[in-house]
C-alpha positions as CSV (number, residue, x, y, z in Angstrom):
1,M,-13.8,-34.6,14.4
2,G,-16.0,-35.5,11.3
3,A,-16.1,-32.0,10.5
4,Y,-17.4,-31.8,6.2
5,L,-16.3,-28.7,3.7
6,C,-18.5,-27.7,0.8
7,P,-16.8,-26.1,-1.8
8,P,-15.3,-22.3,-0.6
9,V,-16.2,-19.2,-2.7
10,V,-14.0,-17.3,-3.7
11,V,-14.2,-13.1,-4.8
12,Q,-11.6,-11.4,-6.0
13,G,-10.8,-8.0,-5.8
14,E,-12.6,-6.4,-9.0
15,H,-9.7,-3.9,-9.7
16,V,-6.9,-5.2,-11.4
17,V,-3.4,-3.7,-10.4
18,K,-0.4,-4.4,-12.5
19,T,2.9,-4.3,-10.7
20,G,4.3,-1.9,-13.6
21,E,1.5,0.6,-12.5
22,I,2.6,0.4,-8.9
23,L,6.3,0.5,-9.4
24,A,5.5,3.8,-12.1
25,E,3.3,5.3,-9.0
26,V,6.8,4.4,-6.3
27,R,9.2,5.5,-8.8
28,G,7.0,9.4,-9.3
29,R,6.6,9.7,-5.8
30,H,10.5,8.9,-4.5
31,P,12.8,9.4,-7.4
32,Q,15.4,10.3,-4.5
33,A,14.9,6.7,-2.6
34,P,18.2,4.7,-2.2
35,W,16.2,1.6,-3.4
36,L,15.1,3.0,-6.1
37,S,17.4,1.4,-8.9
38,R,16.6,-2.1,-7.2
39,I,12.9,-2.2,-7.7
40,D,12.6,-4.1,-10.8
41,A,14.6,-7.2,-9.4
42,I,12.6,-7.2,-6.1
43,A,9.4,-6.8,-8.0
44,A,10.4,-10.0,-10.0
45,S,11.6,-11.9,-7.3
46,T,7.3,-11.5,-5.6
47,G,6.7,-13.1,-9.1
48,I,3.8,-11.1,-8.9
49,E,2.4,-9.0,-12.0
50,S,-0.8,-8.3,-10.9
51,R,-3.1,-8.1,-8.2
52,G,-7.1,-7.5,-7.9
53,W,-8.3,-5.1,-5.8
54,M,-11.5,-4.3,-4.3
55,L,-11.4,-0.1,-4.9
56,P,-8.5,1.0,-7.8
57,L,-4.9,1.6,-7.0
58,A,-5.9,6.0,-7.2
59,A,-7.9,5.5,-4.0
60,A,-5.1,4.1,-2.3
61,A,-2.1,6.8,-4.0
62,G,-4.4,9.5,-4.6
63,P,-4.3,12.4,-1.7
64,G,-6.7,13.0,1.3
65,V,-10.0,16.2,0.2
66,G,-7.7,18.2,2.6
67,T,-4.0,20.8,1.7
68,G,-1.4,21.7,3.5
69,L,-3.7,24.2,5.5
70,R,-6.0,21.6,6.9
71,T,-5.0,21.5,10.5
72,P,-4.9,24.5,11.7
73,G,-6.4,26.2,9.2
74,A,-6.2,28.9,6.9
75,G,-7.8,31.7,9.5
76,P,-5.0,30.5,12.6
77,A,-2.4,30.6,10.1
78,R,-3.2,33.9,9.0
79,T,-3.0,35.6,11.6
80,A,-0.4,33.7,13.1
81,L,1.7,35.2,10.1
82,A,0.6,38.8,9.5
83,R,1.9,38.6,14.1
84,D,5.4,37.8,12.8
85,G,5.6,40.7,10.4
86,F,5.0,39.3,7.7
87,T,3.1,41.8,4.8
88,D,-0.4,40.7,3.4
89,D,0.8,40.1,0.3
90,E,3.4,37.2,1.6
91,V,0.6,35.6,3.6
92,N,-1.3,35.5,0.5
93,R,1.4,33.9,-1.0
94,A,2.3,31.6,1.8
95,I,-1.5,30.4,2.4
96,A,-1.8,29.6,-1.2
97,A,1.4,27.9,-1.2
98,L,0.1,26.1,2.2
99,E,-3.7,25.6,0.1
100,A,-1.6,24.5,-2.5
101,I,-0.1,21.1,-1.2
102,P,-2.4,18.1,-1.7
103,A,-3.0,16.2,2.1
104,P,-2.8,12.6,2.5
105,Q,-5.6,10.7,3.2
106,T,-6.7,10.5,6.6
107,V,-8.0,7.4,7.7
108,Q,-11.0,7.8,8.1
109,E,-10.9,8.6,3.8
110,R,-8.5,4.8,3.2
111,T,-10.9,3.0,5.6
112,A,-14.2,4.3,5.1
113,P,-14.4,2.8,1.4
114,A,-12.5,-0.2,2.2
115,W,-15.2,-1.1,5.1
116,A,-18.0,-0.6,2.5
117,A,-16.1,-2.7,-0.4
118,V,-15.3,-5.7,2.5
119,Q,-19.0,-6.0,3.4
120,T,-20.1,-6.0,-0.3
121,Y,-17.5,-8.8,-1.3
122,A,-18.4,-10.4,2.1
123,E,-21.7,-10.5,1.4
124,R,-21.5,-11.8,-2.5
125,A,-19.0,-14.9,-0.8
126,A,-21.9,-15.3,1.6
127,R,-25.0,-15.9,-0.7
128,D,-22.6,-18.1,-3.3
129,A,-21.1,-20.5,-0.5
130,L,-24.7,-20.9,0.6
131,R,-25.5,-22.2,-2.9
132,T,-23.2,-23.8,-3.3
133,A,-23.9,-25.5,-0.8
134,G,-27.7,-26.1,-1.5
135,L,-28.8,-23.8,1.9
136,D,-30.2,-21.0,2.1
137,T,-29.6,-18.1,4.9
138,A,-32.5,-19.6,7.5
139,D,-30.1,-22.7,7.8
140,V,-26.7,-21.1,9.3
141,D,-26.9,-21.6,12.9
142,C,-23.3,-20.1,13.3
143,L,-21.9,-16.8,11.4
144,I,-17.9,-16.8,11.6
145,T,-16.3,-14.0,10.4
146,S,-12.8,-11.9,9.8
147,H,-11.6,-9.0,8.5
148,S,-8.3,-7.5,9.6
149,T,-7.7,-4.6,7.7
150,T,-10.8,-2.5,7.9
151,P,-11.9,-2.3,11.3
152,A,-15.4,-1.7,12.4
153,L,-17.7,-1.9,15.1
154,P,-20.0,-3.5,14.8
155,G,-17.8,-5.5,12.3
156,L,-18.9,-7.9,9.5
157,D,-20.1,-10.2,12.0
158,L,-23.6,-8.0,12.4
159,S,-23.6,-6.6,8.7
160,L,-23.5,-9.9,7.8
161,L,-27.1,-10.5,9.4
162,N,-28.7,-8.3,8.5
163,R,-27.7,-8.5,5.3
164,L,-28.1,-11.5,4.9
165,Q,-31.3,-11.7,7.0
166,L,-30.2,-14.3,9.2
167,R,-32.5,-15.8,12.4
168,G,-32.2,-14.0,15.6
169,D,-30.7,-17.0,17.6
170,V,-27.8,-17.7,15.2
171,L,-24.0,-17.6,16.7
172,L,-22.3,-14.5,16.0
173,L,-18.3,-15.2,16.5
174,P,-16.6,-12.4,15.0
175,A,-12.6,-13.2,15.1
176,T,-11.0,-9.4,13.9
177,Q,-7.9,-10.1,14.5
178,W,-6.6,-13.7,14.0
179,A,-5.0,-12.1,10.3
180,C,-3.5,-15.0,8.0
181,I,-4.8,-17.7,10.4
182,A,-8.5,-17.0,9.3
183,G,-8.9,-19.3,7.2
184,T,-7.7,-22.1,9.0
185,R,-8.7,-21.1,12.9
186,S,-12.7,-20.8,11.3
187,L,-12.4,-23.8,9.9
188,A,-11.2,-25.3,13.2
189,L,-13.2,-23.7,15.3
190,A,-15.7,-24.3,13.4
191,A,-15.0,-27.9,13.6
192,D,-15.4,-27.9,17.2
193,L,-18.9,-26.3,16.8
194,V,-20.3,-28.7,15.1
195,A,-18.3,-31.9,17.1
196,A,-20.5,-30.5,19.7
197,D,-23.8,-30.1,17.7
198,P,-23.5,-32.4,13.9
199,D,-26.7,-30.5,13.3
200,R,-25.2,-27.5,13.5
201,V,-24.2,-25.1,10.1
202,V,-21.9,-23.2,10.6
203,L,-21.2,-20.1,7.6
204,V,-18.2,-18.6,7.7
205,V,-16.8,-15.7,5.5
206,I,-13.4,-13.4,5.0
207,S,-13.4,-10.0,3.9
208,E,-9.6,-8.0,3.2
209,A,-9.1,-5.2,1.6
210,L,-5.1,-5.8,2.4
211,S,-4.7,-2.8,-0.4
212,T,-6.0,-0.1,2.9
213,T,-2.1,-0.8,4.0
214,Y,-0.4,0.5,0.4
215,Q,1.2,3.8,2.2
216,P,2.2,5.4,-0.7
217,A,4.3,8.6,1.6
218,D,6.8,5.7,3.1
219,D,9.9,5.9,1.7
220,T,11.4,2.3,3.4
221,L,12.4,-0.7,1.5
222,E,9.6,-2.5,3.2
223,S,6.6,-0.6,2.4
224,L,7.4,-1.5,-1.1
225,I,7.6,-5.1,-0.7
226,V,4.4,-3.9,1.0
227,R,3.3,-2.3,-2.0
228,L,3.8,-5.3,-3.9
229,L,2.7,-8.3,-2.2
230,F,-1.0,-7.7,-1.0
231,A,-5.0,-8.9,-3.3
232,D,-8.2,-8.1,-1.7
233,T,-10.3,-11.0,-1.3
234,A,-13.7,-12.4,0.0
235,V,-14.0,-16.1,0.2
236,A,-16.7,-17.9,3.0
237,V,-17.5,-21.9,3.6
238,V,-20.3,-24.1,4.7
239,V,-18.5,-26.5,7.2
240,T,-21.4,-29.4,8.5
241,G,-21.6,-32.0,10.9
242,R,-22.7,-34.6,8.5
243,P,-21.9,-35.1,5.4
244,R,-23.9,-33.3,2.4
245,T,-23.5,-34.5,-1.0
246,E,-22.4,-31.2,-2.1
247,S,-19.4,-31.9,0.4
248,V,-16.3,-32.4,-0.9
249,L,-13.8,-32.3,2.1
250,R,-13.9,-34.1,6.0
251,L,-11.6,-32.7,8.1
252,D,-10.0,-35.1,11.1
253,A,-7.6,-33.1,12.8
254,V,-6.6,-30.0,14.3
255,W,-3.2,-28.7,15.3
256,H,-2.1,-24.7,16.8
257,H,1.0,-23.3,17.7
258,T,2.4,-19.9,18.9
259,L,5.8,-18.7,19.4
260,P,6.0,-16.7,22.4
261,G,8.3,-13.1,22.3
262,T,7.4,-12.6,18.0
263,T,4.8,-10.0,18.2
264,D,7.6,-7.7,17.0
265,L,7.5,-9.1,14.1
266,H,4.8,-8.3,11.8
267,R,2.0,-6.2,12.8
268,L,-0.7,-3.6,12.2
269,E,-0.2,-0.1,12.7
270,T,-2.6,2.4,13.1
271,R,-1.3,6.7,11.6
272,D,-2.1,9.3,11.2
273,D,-2.5,9.0,7.3
274,G,-4.1,5.0,7.7
275,T,-2.9,1.8,8.7
276,H,0.9,0.3,8.4
277,F,1.7,-3.1,7.8
278,V,5.4,-3.5,9.3
279,M,7.2,-6.1,9.0
280,D,10.6,-7.6,10.2
281,R,13.1,-9.4,8.2
282,R,13.6,-12.0,11.0
283,G,9.7,-12.9,10.2
284,P,10.4,-15.8,7.7
285,R,12.5,-17.8,10.0
286,A,10.2,-17.5,12.8
287,V,7.6,-18.9,10.1
288,Q,10.1,-21.5,9.6
289,E,10.2,-22.4,13.1
290,T,6.6,-23.0,12.9
291,V,6.9,-25.1,10.1
292,A,9.1,-27.3,11.9
293,E,6.8,-27.8,14.1
294,M,3.7,-28.9,12.3
295,W,6.5,-31.4,10.9
296,R,6.5,-32.5,14.1
297,W,2.9,-33.3,14.9
298,L,2.3,-34.9,11.9
299,R,5.1,-37.1,12.7
300,G,3.2,-38.1,15.7
301,R,0.5,-38.2,14.2
302,H,1.0,-41.0,12.0
303,Q,3.8,-42.5,13.5
304,D,1.7,-46.1,14.2
305,D,0.3,-45.7,10.7
306,S,1.0,-49.8,9.4
307,T,2.0,-47.4,6.3
308,P,4.4,-44.8,5.8
309,W,2.4,-41.5,5.5
310,H,2.4,-38.6,3.2
311,P,-0.9,-35.6,2.3
312,D,-0.7,-35.6,-1.5
313,L,-2.1,-32.1,-0.8
314,L,-0.2,-29.3,1.0
315,L,-2.1,-26.1,1.5
316,A,-0.5,-23.4,2.7
317,H,0.0,-19.9,3.3
318,P,3.1,-19.3,5.3
319,G,3.6,-15.7,3.9
320,G,5.6,-15.7,1.3
321,T,7.7,-18.0,-1.3
322,R,10.5,-17.8,0.7
323,V,8.9,-20.2,3.7
324,L,7.3,-21.7,0.8
325,E,10.8,-22.8,-0.4
326,Y,11.4,-23.9,3.5
327,M,8.8,-26.0,3.9
328,E,9.9,-28.1,0.7
329,Q,13.4,-28.1,1.9
330,T,12.8,-30.0,4.6
331,M,9.8,-32.3,3.8
332,P,11.0,-36.2,4.0
333,D,12.1,-37.7,0.8
334,S,9.6,-40.1,0.2
335,W,7.1,-37.4,0.4
336,P,6.2,-36.7,-3.9
337,E,6.7,-33.6,-5.8
338,G,4.2,-30.6,-5.9
339,L,2.8,-30.8,-3.2
340,L,2.3,-27.0,-3.1
341,V,1.3,-26.2,-6.6
342,H,-2.2,-24.5,-5.7
343,S,0.0,-22.4,-3.0
344,R,2.2,-21.8,-5.4
345,D,-0.3,-20.5,-7.6
346,S,-2.5,-18.2,-5.6
347,Y,0.3,-16.4,-4.8
348,T,1.2,-15.6,-8.3
349,T,-1.4,-13.0,-7.9
350,G,-0.8,-11.7,-4.5
351,N,-0.9,-12.1,-0.7
352,R,-4.9,-12.6,0.4
353,G,-4.4,-12.8,4.2
354,G,-6.9,-14.3,5.7
355,A,-8.5,-15.1,2.8
356,A,-5.5,-17.4,0.9
357,V,-5.7,-20.8,2.5
358,L,-9.3,-20.8,1.4
359,D,-8.4,-19.7,-2.1
360,I,-5.8,-21.7,-2.5
361,L,-8.5,-24.6,-1.3
362,R,-10.9,-23.5,-4.2
363,R,-7.5,-24.1,-6.5
364,A,-7.0,-27.6,-5.5
365,H,-11.2,-28.4,-5.7
366,D,-11.6,-26.3,-9.4
367,A,-8.4,-28.9,-11.0
368,G,-10.4,-31.8,-9.0
369,Q,-8.9,-34.4,-6.3
370,K,-9.2,-37.5,-6.1
371,S,-12.0,-38.9,-2.9
372,G,-9.3,-40.7,-0.2
373,S,-6.6,-37.6,-1.1
374,R,-5.1,-36.8,2.2
375,T,-4.5,-32.7,2.6
376,V,-3.2,-30.5,4.5
377,L,-4.5,-26.6,5.2
378,Y,-1.6,-24.7,6.8
379,A,-1.1,-20.7,7.7
380,A,0.9,-18.8,9.7
381,A,0.0,-15.3,10.9
382,P,1.8,-11.9,13.2
383,G,1.9,-13.5,16.9
384,L,3.7,-15.4,15.5
385,T,1.0,-18.1,15.5
386,A,-0.6,-20.7,13.8
387,T,-3.0,-23.3,12.7
388,A,-3.2,-26.0,10.9
389,V,-6.1,-28.9,10.2
390,E,-5.7,-32.0,8.2
391,G,-8.5,-33.8,6.4
392,E,-9.5,-36.2,3.2
393,W,-11.8,-35.5,0.2
394,L,-14.5,-37.0,-0.1
């Protein structure tokens, strides 16, 4: 395959949101929730003490600009109450009480500031990635983008083309719905593009404001877990068809797998108050099936090797620590320990969705890797679909 990666750039959310702050907000809003007595244990089980968001907690948990009379409005409400026989004083008291009720944020109120932040963070990551690769914006031939949590049309691809002042003939490939596999699948697509034209320069940019899925009105246990898990991050990386001085990793092979009939396990739903992430408890088991398929792919790929093969690094984003534990349990006994150390390190500050794998890759790079270290990057996403990439450090 022969695709070469320069070091990825990661821009973390600048607003540090501590788990204790989230728990305090949940306790204050849902004092009668049946699971309230368990939230400290649930939070501890995530292993996440803080996460970075593009916007502060107040932006996600605060009320909207309207009131309880946003619909139908004070005028129609006053008319309806008077028609039903209420006195003027009773109508005035009812209207005042309704106007004192804060309305939840609308989709626009939640999405607009997050979309602005997604673009700003993406631009920072893109510029730094090009600088790290020793390239200029004029060198970019193709731009692959992904952002699943802030739907917009035109999207991040056209936003970056204008912000970076890319050439007019740059190939734009937006992949809004890749979600958690955006990192590995973008690399797989970039590898195909540079294989067709080794002189091509591909810029991959993923920017996710996962904090937009924080829905304070939800009182389900699943919603509590979503509140605790997600972080906001922008990542960018340059992929070329020929090695550069700045190249750190060569990609050699790609694997894709999708489990049919699993689209209901993880999904984004747009409701009146914004985007909700919905997950089913059967999800981890389905992800484990894709992990088992990846093990089979790797065994088949290396079955004829002259010496037993094993990765030196496994940079995996399977959606949570439970599946990381499963991966460790199902690895061959001959494989070394600690293959997932950088994945676990990334999870201590939140699930970064599509940006996760490149964040994990950056952590591995910063830790220092030996030339020839064999590496597998893996991610699974709602659908349930997965992509893995195999390569070696240069």
